[in-house]
Amino acid sequence: AQSVTQLDSQVPVFEEAPVELRCNYSSSVSVYLFWYVQYPNQGLQLLLKYLSGSTLVESINGFEAEFNKSQTSFHLRKPSVHISDTAEYFCAVIKAAGNKLTFGGGTRVLVKP
Amino acid sequence: EAGVAQSPRYKIIEKRQSVAFWCNPISGHATLYWYQQILGQGPKLLIQFQNNGVVDDSQLPKDRFSAERLKGVDSTLKIQPAKLEDSAVYLCASSRQPGQASINEQFFGPGTRLTVL
């Protein structure tokens, strides 16, 4: 079975500073990788995903994540955060031949002015 | 396009009572999921439907939890009787293509926050 570890449960960061959210996964088979964002009192929204091809994937609001197979990681980064990025971020994996998303424990990002 | 709808948004009950949650997926989405999200943890899949059939319910505590999707559209999740440890947010999600969850985005509803006293 696959598992996902998000090493940081909370990340406080000042506005316009960079942020990196760490995600490591464990799986014996190929996986697809996802980052979801959950804004306060809202449902989960897909931020970006890695299925194949370029290991660097980007979202429309400035986030990017890089798939590193050798390190089994899929860290999320943004070079300059906004107050509106305050949310909880979840890394998730699914087996390439499977149908069940496995989520990490989440990282709460608090952007301070 | 309307999103995934869930009701109620909040529910407070006492232990040993029963509770039911409702989900209406995005129109045309064949696959429906129920997740349990305990405070401080990531969502955990409880059950997955494809149309009105169960694909995966391996993590559903079947002695107290039940779910149905009779007409292949909306779904209900029931807990009977509830325990203190059932306090969580219950998320419903849907996706378009059956059997291809790995490459089709799951759209999540706002969730139902259950508090068991």
mmCIF file of C-alpha atoms in Angstrom:
data_model
loop_
_atom_site.group_PDB
_atom_site.id
_atom_site.type_symbol
_atom_site.label_atom_id
_atom_site.label_comp_id
_atom_site.label_asym_id
_atom_site.label_seq_id
_atom_site.Cartn_x
_atom_site.Cartn_y
_atom_site.Cartn_z
ATOM 1 C CA ALA A 1 0.000 0.000 0.000
ATOM 2 C CA GLN A 2 1.111 3.533 -0.628
ATOM 3 C CA SER A 3 1.593 6.212 2.038
ATOM 4 C CA VAL A 4 2.208 9.956 2.052
ATOM 5 C CA THR A 5 4.152 11.998 4.594
ATOM 6 C CA GLN A 6 3.923 15.760 4.865
ATOM 7 C CA LEU A 7 6.721 16.693 7.205
ATOM 8 C CA ASP A 8 5.396 20.073 8.299
ATOM 9 C CA SER A 9 1.992 20.364 9.919
ATOM 10 C CA GLN A 10 2.122 24.184 9.985
ATOM 11 C CA VAL A 11 4.157 26.721 8.036
ATOM 12 C CA PRO A 12 3.922 30.396 8.997
ATOM 13 C CA VAL A 13 5.287 32.697 6.295
ATOM 14 C CA PHE A 14 5.313 36.426 5.638
ATOM 15 C CA GLU A 15 3.580 37.888 2.611
ATOM 16 C CA GLU A 16 5.777 37.994 -0.504
ATOM 17 C CA ALA A 17 8.210 35.471 0.996
ATOM 18 C CA PRO A 18 8.817 32.084 -0.629
ATOM 19 C CA VAL A 19 7.321 28.900 0.762
ATOM 20 C CA GLU A 20 8.075 25.202 0.305
ATOM 21 C CA LEU A 21 5.796 22.407 1.483
ATOM 22 C CA ARG A 22 7.429 19.017 1.670
ATOM 23 C CA CYS A 23 5.810 15.783 0.552
ATOM 24 C CA ASN A 24 7.343 12.318 0.478
ATOM 25 C CA TYR A 25 5.571 9.173 -0.597
ATOM 26 C CA SER A 26 6.118 5.465 -0.358
ATOM 27 C CA SER A 27 4.915 3.008 -2.973
ATOM 28 C CA SER A 28 6.142 -0.188 -4.553
ATOM 29 C CA VAL A 29 4.520 0.680 -7.886
ATOM 30 C CA SER A 30 4.262 3.726 -10.122
ATOM 31 C CA VAL A 31 2.031 6.478 -8.808
ATOM 32 C CA TYR A 32 0.398 9.701 -9.876
ATOM 33 C CA LEU A 33 0.843 12.673 -7.542
ATOM 34 C CA PHE A 34 -1.432 15.540 -6.600
ATOM 35 C CA TRP A 35 -1.558 18.649 -4.472
ATOM 36 C CA TYR A 36 -4.945 19.780 -3.195
ATOM 37 C CA VAL A 37 -5.737 23.055 -1.402
ATOM 38 C CA GLN A 38 -8.479 23.564 1.165
ATOM 39 C CA TYR A 39 -9.415 27.163 1.904
ATOM 40 C CA PRO A 40 -11.216 27.870 5.205
ATOM 41 C CA ASN A 41 -14.726 26.385 5.262
ATOM 42 C CA GLN A 42 -14.420 25.097 1.701
ATOM 43 C CA GLY A 43 -13.925 21.733 0.043
ATOM 44 C CA LEU A 44 -10.698 20.450 -1.454
ATOM 45 C CA GLN A 45 -9.604 21.863 -4.815
ATOM 46 C CA LEU A 46 -7.009 20.352 -7.097
ATOM 47 C CA LEU A 47 -3.970 22.622 -7.286
ATOM 48 C CA LEU A 48 -1.745 20.618 -9.629
ATOM 49 C CA LYS A 49 -0.919 17.066 -10.608
ATOM 50 C CA TYR A 50 1.908 14.964 -12.005
ATOM 51 C CA LEU A 51 0.931 12.110 -14.299
ATOM 52 C CA SER A 52 3.887 11.783 -16.667
ATOM 53 C CA GLY A 53 6.285 13.823 -18.775
ATOM 54 C CA SER A 54 8.036 16.891 -17.378
ATOM 55 C CA THR A 55 8.787 16.456 -13.703
ATOM 56 C CA LEU A 56 8.049 20.126 -13.009
ATOM 57 C CA VAL A 57 4.361 20.997 -12.964
ATOM 58 C CA GLU A 58 2.794 24.395 -12.424
ATOM 59 C CA SER A 59 -0.555 25.762 -11.303
ATOM 60 C CA ILE A 60 -2.294 28.847 -12.634
ATOM 61 C CA ASN A 61 -1.745 30.780 -9.386
ATOM 62 C CA GLY A 62 2.036 30.532 -9.207
ATOM 63 C CA PHE A 63 2.603 27.258 -7.378
ATOM 64 C CA GLU A 64 4.910 24.609 -8.784
ATOM 65 C CA ALA A 65 5.883 21.110 -7.720
ATOM 66 C CA GLU A 66 8.694 18.855 -8.849
ATOM 67 C CA PHE A 67 8.479 15.087 -8.978
ATOM 68 C CA ASN A 68 11.708 13.457 -7.832
ATOM 69 C CA LYS A 69 11.514 9.708 -8.303
ATOM 70 C CA SER A 70 14.845 8.910 -6.676
ATOM 71 C CA GLN A 71 13.892 10.802 -3.537
ATOM 72 C CA THR A 72 10.209 9.818 -3.756
ATOM 73 C CA SER A 73 9.251 13.440 -3.222
ATOM 74 C CA PHE A 74 6.796 15.940 -4.681
ATOM 75 C CA HIS A 75 7.528 19.201 -2.875
ATOM 76 C CA LEU A 76 5.325 22.241 -3.509
ATOM 77 C CA ARG A 77 6.828 25.720 -3.848
ATOM 78 C CA LYS A 78 5.779 29.278 -4.465
ATOM 79 C CA PRO A 79 8.362 32.059 -4.823
ATOM 80 C CA SER A 80 6.138 34.799 -3.374
ATOM 81 C CA VAL A 81 3.000 34.110 -1.341
ATOM 82 C CA HIS A 82 -0.108 36.259 -0.912
ATOM 83 C CA ILE A 83 -2.452 36.568 2.029
ATOM 84 C CA SER A 84 -4.996 34.659 -0.060
ATOM 85 C CA ASP A 85 -2.713 31.598 -0.071
ATOM 86 C CA THR A 86 -3.586 30.991 3.580
ATOM 87 C CA ALA A 87 -5.068 27.494 3.475
ATOM 88 C CA GLU A 88 -4.350 23.845 4.178
ATOM 89 C CA TYR A 89 -2.456 21.944 1.510
ATOM 90 C CA PHE A 90 -2.688 18.188 1.011
ATOM 91 C CA CYS A 91 -0.365 15.980 -0.980
ATOM 92 C CA ALA A 92 -1.961 12.825 -2.382
ATOM 93 C CA VAL A 93 -0.959 9.804 -4.444
ATOM 94 C CA ILE A 94 -2.769 7.167 -6.421
ATOM 95 C CA LYS A 95 -1.373 3.998 -7.931
ATOM 96 C CA ALA A 96 -1.069 4.231 -11.702
ATOM 97 C CA ALA A 97 -3.357 1.226 -12.027
ATOM 98 C CA GLY A 98 -5.479 1.989 -9.003
ATOM 99 C CA ASN A 99 -8.467 4.089 -8.046
ATOM 100 C CA LYS A 100 -7.889 5.172 -4.443
ATOM 101 C CA LEU A 101 -6.372 8.513 -3.453
ATOM 102 C CA THR A 102 -4.137 8.379 -0.366
ATOM 103 C CA PHE A 103 -3.672 11.740 1.321
ATOM 104 C CA GLY A 104 -0.960 13.094 3.561
ATOM 105 C CA GLY A 105 -1.804 14.704 6.878
ATOM 106 C CA GLY A 106 -1.828 18.216 5.433
ATOM 107 C CA THR A 107 0.236 21.365 5.923
ATOM 108 C CA ARG A 108 -1.453 24.494 7.204
ATOM 109 C CA VAL A 109 0.018 27.641 5.643
ATOM 110 C CA LEU A 110 -0.575 30.914 7.441
ATOM 111 C CA VAL A 111 0.518 33.966 5.480
ATOM 112 C CA LYS A 112 1.196 36.982 7.677
ATOM 113 C CA PRO A 113 1.217 40.588 6.456
ATOM 114 C CA GLU B 1 -21.536 23.924 -13.867
ATOM 115 C CA ALA B 2 -22.781 23.400 -10.316
ATOM 116 C CA GLY B 3 -20.356 21.796 -7.891
ATOM 117 C CA VAL B 4 -20.797 18.885 -5.524
ATOM 118 C CA ALA B 5 -23.536 19.672 -3.030
ATOM 119 C CA GLN B 6 -23.639 18.339 0.523
ATOM 120 C CA SER B 7 -26.055 18.766 3.391
ATOM 121 C CA PRO B 8 -26.205 19.500 6.188
ATOM 122 C CA ARG B 9 -23.056 21.592 6.586
ATOM 123 C CA TYR B 10 -22.923 21.050 10.333
ATOM 124 C CA LYS B 11 -24.423 18.451 12.650
ATOM 125 C CA ILE B 12 -24.134 17.956 16.385
ATOM 126 C CA ILE B 13 -25.440 14.758 17.948
ATOM 127 C CA GLU B 14 -24.960 12.726 21.079
ATOM 128 C CA LYS B 15 -23.204 9.379 21.056
ATOM 129 C CA ARG B 16 -25.381 6.414 20.170
ATOM 130 C CA GLN B 17 -27.660 8.609 18.050
ATOM 131 C CA SER B 18 -28.027 8.163 14.304
ATOM 132 C CA VAL B 19 -27.125 10.653 11.588
ATOM 133 C CA ALA B 20 -27.320 10.817 7.798
ATOM 134 C CA PHE B 21 -25.478 12.938 5.277
ATOM 135 C CA TRP B 22 -26.539 13.679 1.727
ATOM 136 C CA CYS B 23 -24.461 14.295 -1.390
ATOM 137 C CA ASN B 24 -25.428 15.356 -4.891
ATOM 138 C CA PRO B 25 -22.494 14.974 -7.304
ATOM 139 C CA ILE B 26 -21.777 17.019 -10.391
ATOM 140 C CA SER B 27 -24.207 16.146 -13.165
ATOM 141 C CA GLY B 28 -22.884 13.371 -15.369
ATOM 142 C CA HIS B 29 -20.223 12.189 -12.946
ATOM 143 C CA ALA B 30 -20.387 8.423 -12.685
ATOM 144 C CA THR B 31 -18.033 7.945 -9.745
ATOM 145 C CA LEU B 32 -18.844 9.143 -6.231
ATOM 146 C CA TYR B 33 -16.629 9.003 -3.142
ATOM 147 C CA TRP B 34 -17.168 9.506 0.581
ATOM 148 C CA TYR B 35 -14.171 10.527 2.675
ATOM 149 C CA GLN B 36 -13.729 10.985 6.422
ATOM 150 C CA GLN B 37 -11.398 13.803 7.496
ATOM 151 C CA ILE B 38 -10.547 13.757 11.188
ATOM 152 C CA LEU B 39 -9.138 16.995 12.576
ATOM 153 C CA GLY B 40 -5.426 17.264 11.850
ATOM 154 C CA GLN B 41 -5.418 14.412 9.338
ATOM 155 C CA GLY B 42 -5.854 14.029 5.611
ATOM 156 C CA PRO B 43 -9.078 12.662 4.135
ATOM 157 C CA LYS B 44 -9.521 8.895 4.247
ATOM 158 C CA LEU B 45 -11.646 7.109 1.646
ATOM 159 C CA LEU B 46 -14.648 5.347 3.169
ATOM 160 C CA ILE B 47 -16.475 4.150 0.073
ATOM 161 C CA GLN B 48 -16.420 4.574 -3.704
ATOM 162 C CA PHE B 49 -19.398 4.098 -6.008
ATOM 163 C CA GLN B 50 -19.384 3.682 -9.750
ATOM 164 C CA ASN B 51 -22.904 4.517 -10.865
ATOM 165 C CA ASN B 52 -24.964 2.698 -8.221
ATOM 166 C CA GLY B 53 -22.473 -0.100 -7.510
ATOM 167 C CA VAL B 54 -19.825 -0.219 -4.791
ATOM 168 C CA VAL B 55 -16.240 -0.289 -6.098
ATOM 169 C CA ASP B 56 -14.364 -0.089 -2.792
ATOM 170 C CA ASP B 57 -15.682 -0.080 0.771
ATOM 171 C CA SER B 58 -12.677 -1.702 2.427
ATOM 172 C CA GLN B 59 -12.251 1.123 4.940
ATOM 173 C CA LEU B 60 -15.920 1.581 5.790
ATOM 174 C CA PRO B 61 -16.727 0.461 9.377
ATOM 175 C CA LYS B 62 -19.651 -1.631 8.282
ATOM 176 C CA ASP B 63 -20.913 -2.362 11.773
ATOM 177 C CA ARG B 64 -22.082 1.244 12.075
ATOM 178 C CA PHE B 65 -21.618 2.978 8.720
ATOM 179 C CA SER B 66 -23.710 2.427 5.617
ATOM 180 C CA ALA B 67 -23.993 4.213 2.291
ATOM 181 C CA GLU B 68 -26.170 3.944 -0.745
ATOM 182 C CA ARG B 69 -26.507 5.440 -4.192
ATOM 183 C CA LEU B 70 -29.715 3.870 -5.363
ATOM 184 C CA LYS B 71 -30.295 5.669 -8.664
ATOM 185 C CA GLY B 72 -26.656 6.280 -9.503
ATOM 186 C CA VAL B 73 -26.918 9.993 -8.791
ATOM 187 C CA ASP B 74 -27.115 11.313 -5.227
ATOM 188 C CA SER B 75 -25.929 9.371 -2.223
ATOM 189 C CA THR B 76 -26.484 9.124 1.513
ATOM 190 C CA LEU B 77 -24.020 8.105 4.212
ATOM 191 C CA LYS B 78 -25.427 6.959 7.539
ATOM 192 C CA ILE B 79 -23.881 6.342 10.931
ATOM 193 C CA GLN B 80 -25.866 4.268 13.414
ATOM 194 C CA PRO B 81 -25.030 4.424 16.295
ATOM 195 C CA ALA B 82 -22.472 7.222 16.392
ATOM 196 C CA LYS B 83 -19.372 7.125 18.578
ATOM 197 C CA LEU B 84 -17.242 9.979 19.875
ATOM 198 C CA GLU B 85 -14.454 9.044 17.449
ATOM 199 C CA ASP B 86 -16.786 9.628 14.489
ATOM 200 C CA SER B 87 -16.407 13.385 14.976
ATOM 201 C CA ALA B 88 -14.929 14.540 11.677
ATOM 202 C CA VAL B 89 -15.685 16.284 8.406
ATOM 203 C CA TYR B 90 -17.343 13.984 5.886
ATOM 204 C CA LEU B 91 -16.419 14.907 2.341
ATOM 205 C CA CYS B 92 -18.170 13.815 -0.806
ATOM 206 C CA ALA B 93 -16.394 13.910 -4.164
ATOM 207 C CA SER B 94 -17.240 12.918 -7.725
ATOM 208 C CA SER B 95 -15.326 12.309 -10.912
ATOM 209 C CA ARG B 96 -16.326 11.999 -14.535
ATOM 210 C CA GLN B 97 -15.094 8.716 -15.949
ATOM 211 C CA PRO B 98 -15.727 5.437 -14.209
ATOM 212 C CA GLY B 99 -12.718 3.332 -13.422
ATOM 213 C CA GLN B 100 -10.211 6.027 -14.340
ATOM 214 C CA ALA B 101 -9.864 7.847 -11.046
ATOM 215 C CA SER B 102 -6.125 8.049 -11.489
ATOM 216 C CA ILE B 103 -6.313 10.514 -14.330
ATOM 217 C CA ASN B 104 -9.616 12.187 -13.723
ATOM 218 C CA GLU B 105 -9.932 14.970 -11.228
ATOM 219 C CA GLN B 106 -12.058 14.406 -8.177
ATOM 220 C CA PHE B 107 -14.268 17.403 -7.353
ATOM 221 C CA PHE B 108 -15.013 17.815 -3.665
ATOM 222 C CA GLY B 109 -18.037 19.203 -1.884
ATOM 223 C CA PRO B 110 -17.767 21.565 1.115
ATOM 224 C CA GLY B 111 -18.201 18.728 3.591
ATOM 225 C CA THR B 112 -20.395 18.056 6.606
ATOM 226 C CA ARG B 113 -18.797 18.743 9.967
ATOM 227 C CA LEU B 114 -20.053 16.183 12.493
ATOM 228 C CA THR B 115 -19.585 16.637 16.218
ATOM 229 C CA VAL B 116 -20.476 13.709 18.472
ATOM 230 C CA LEU B 117 -20.887 14.633 22.155
#
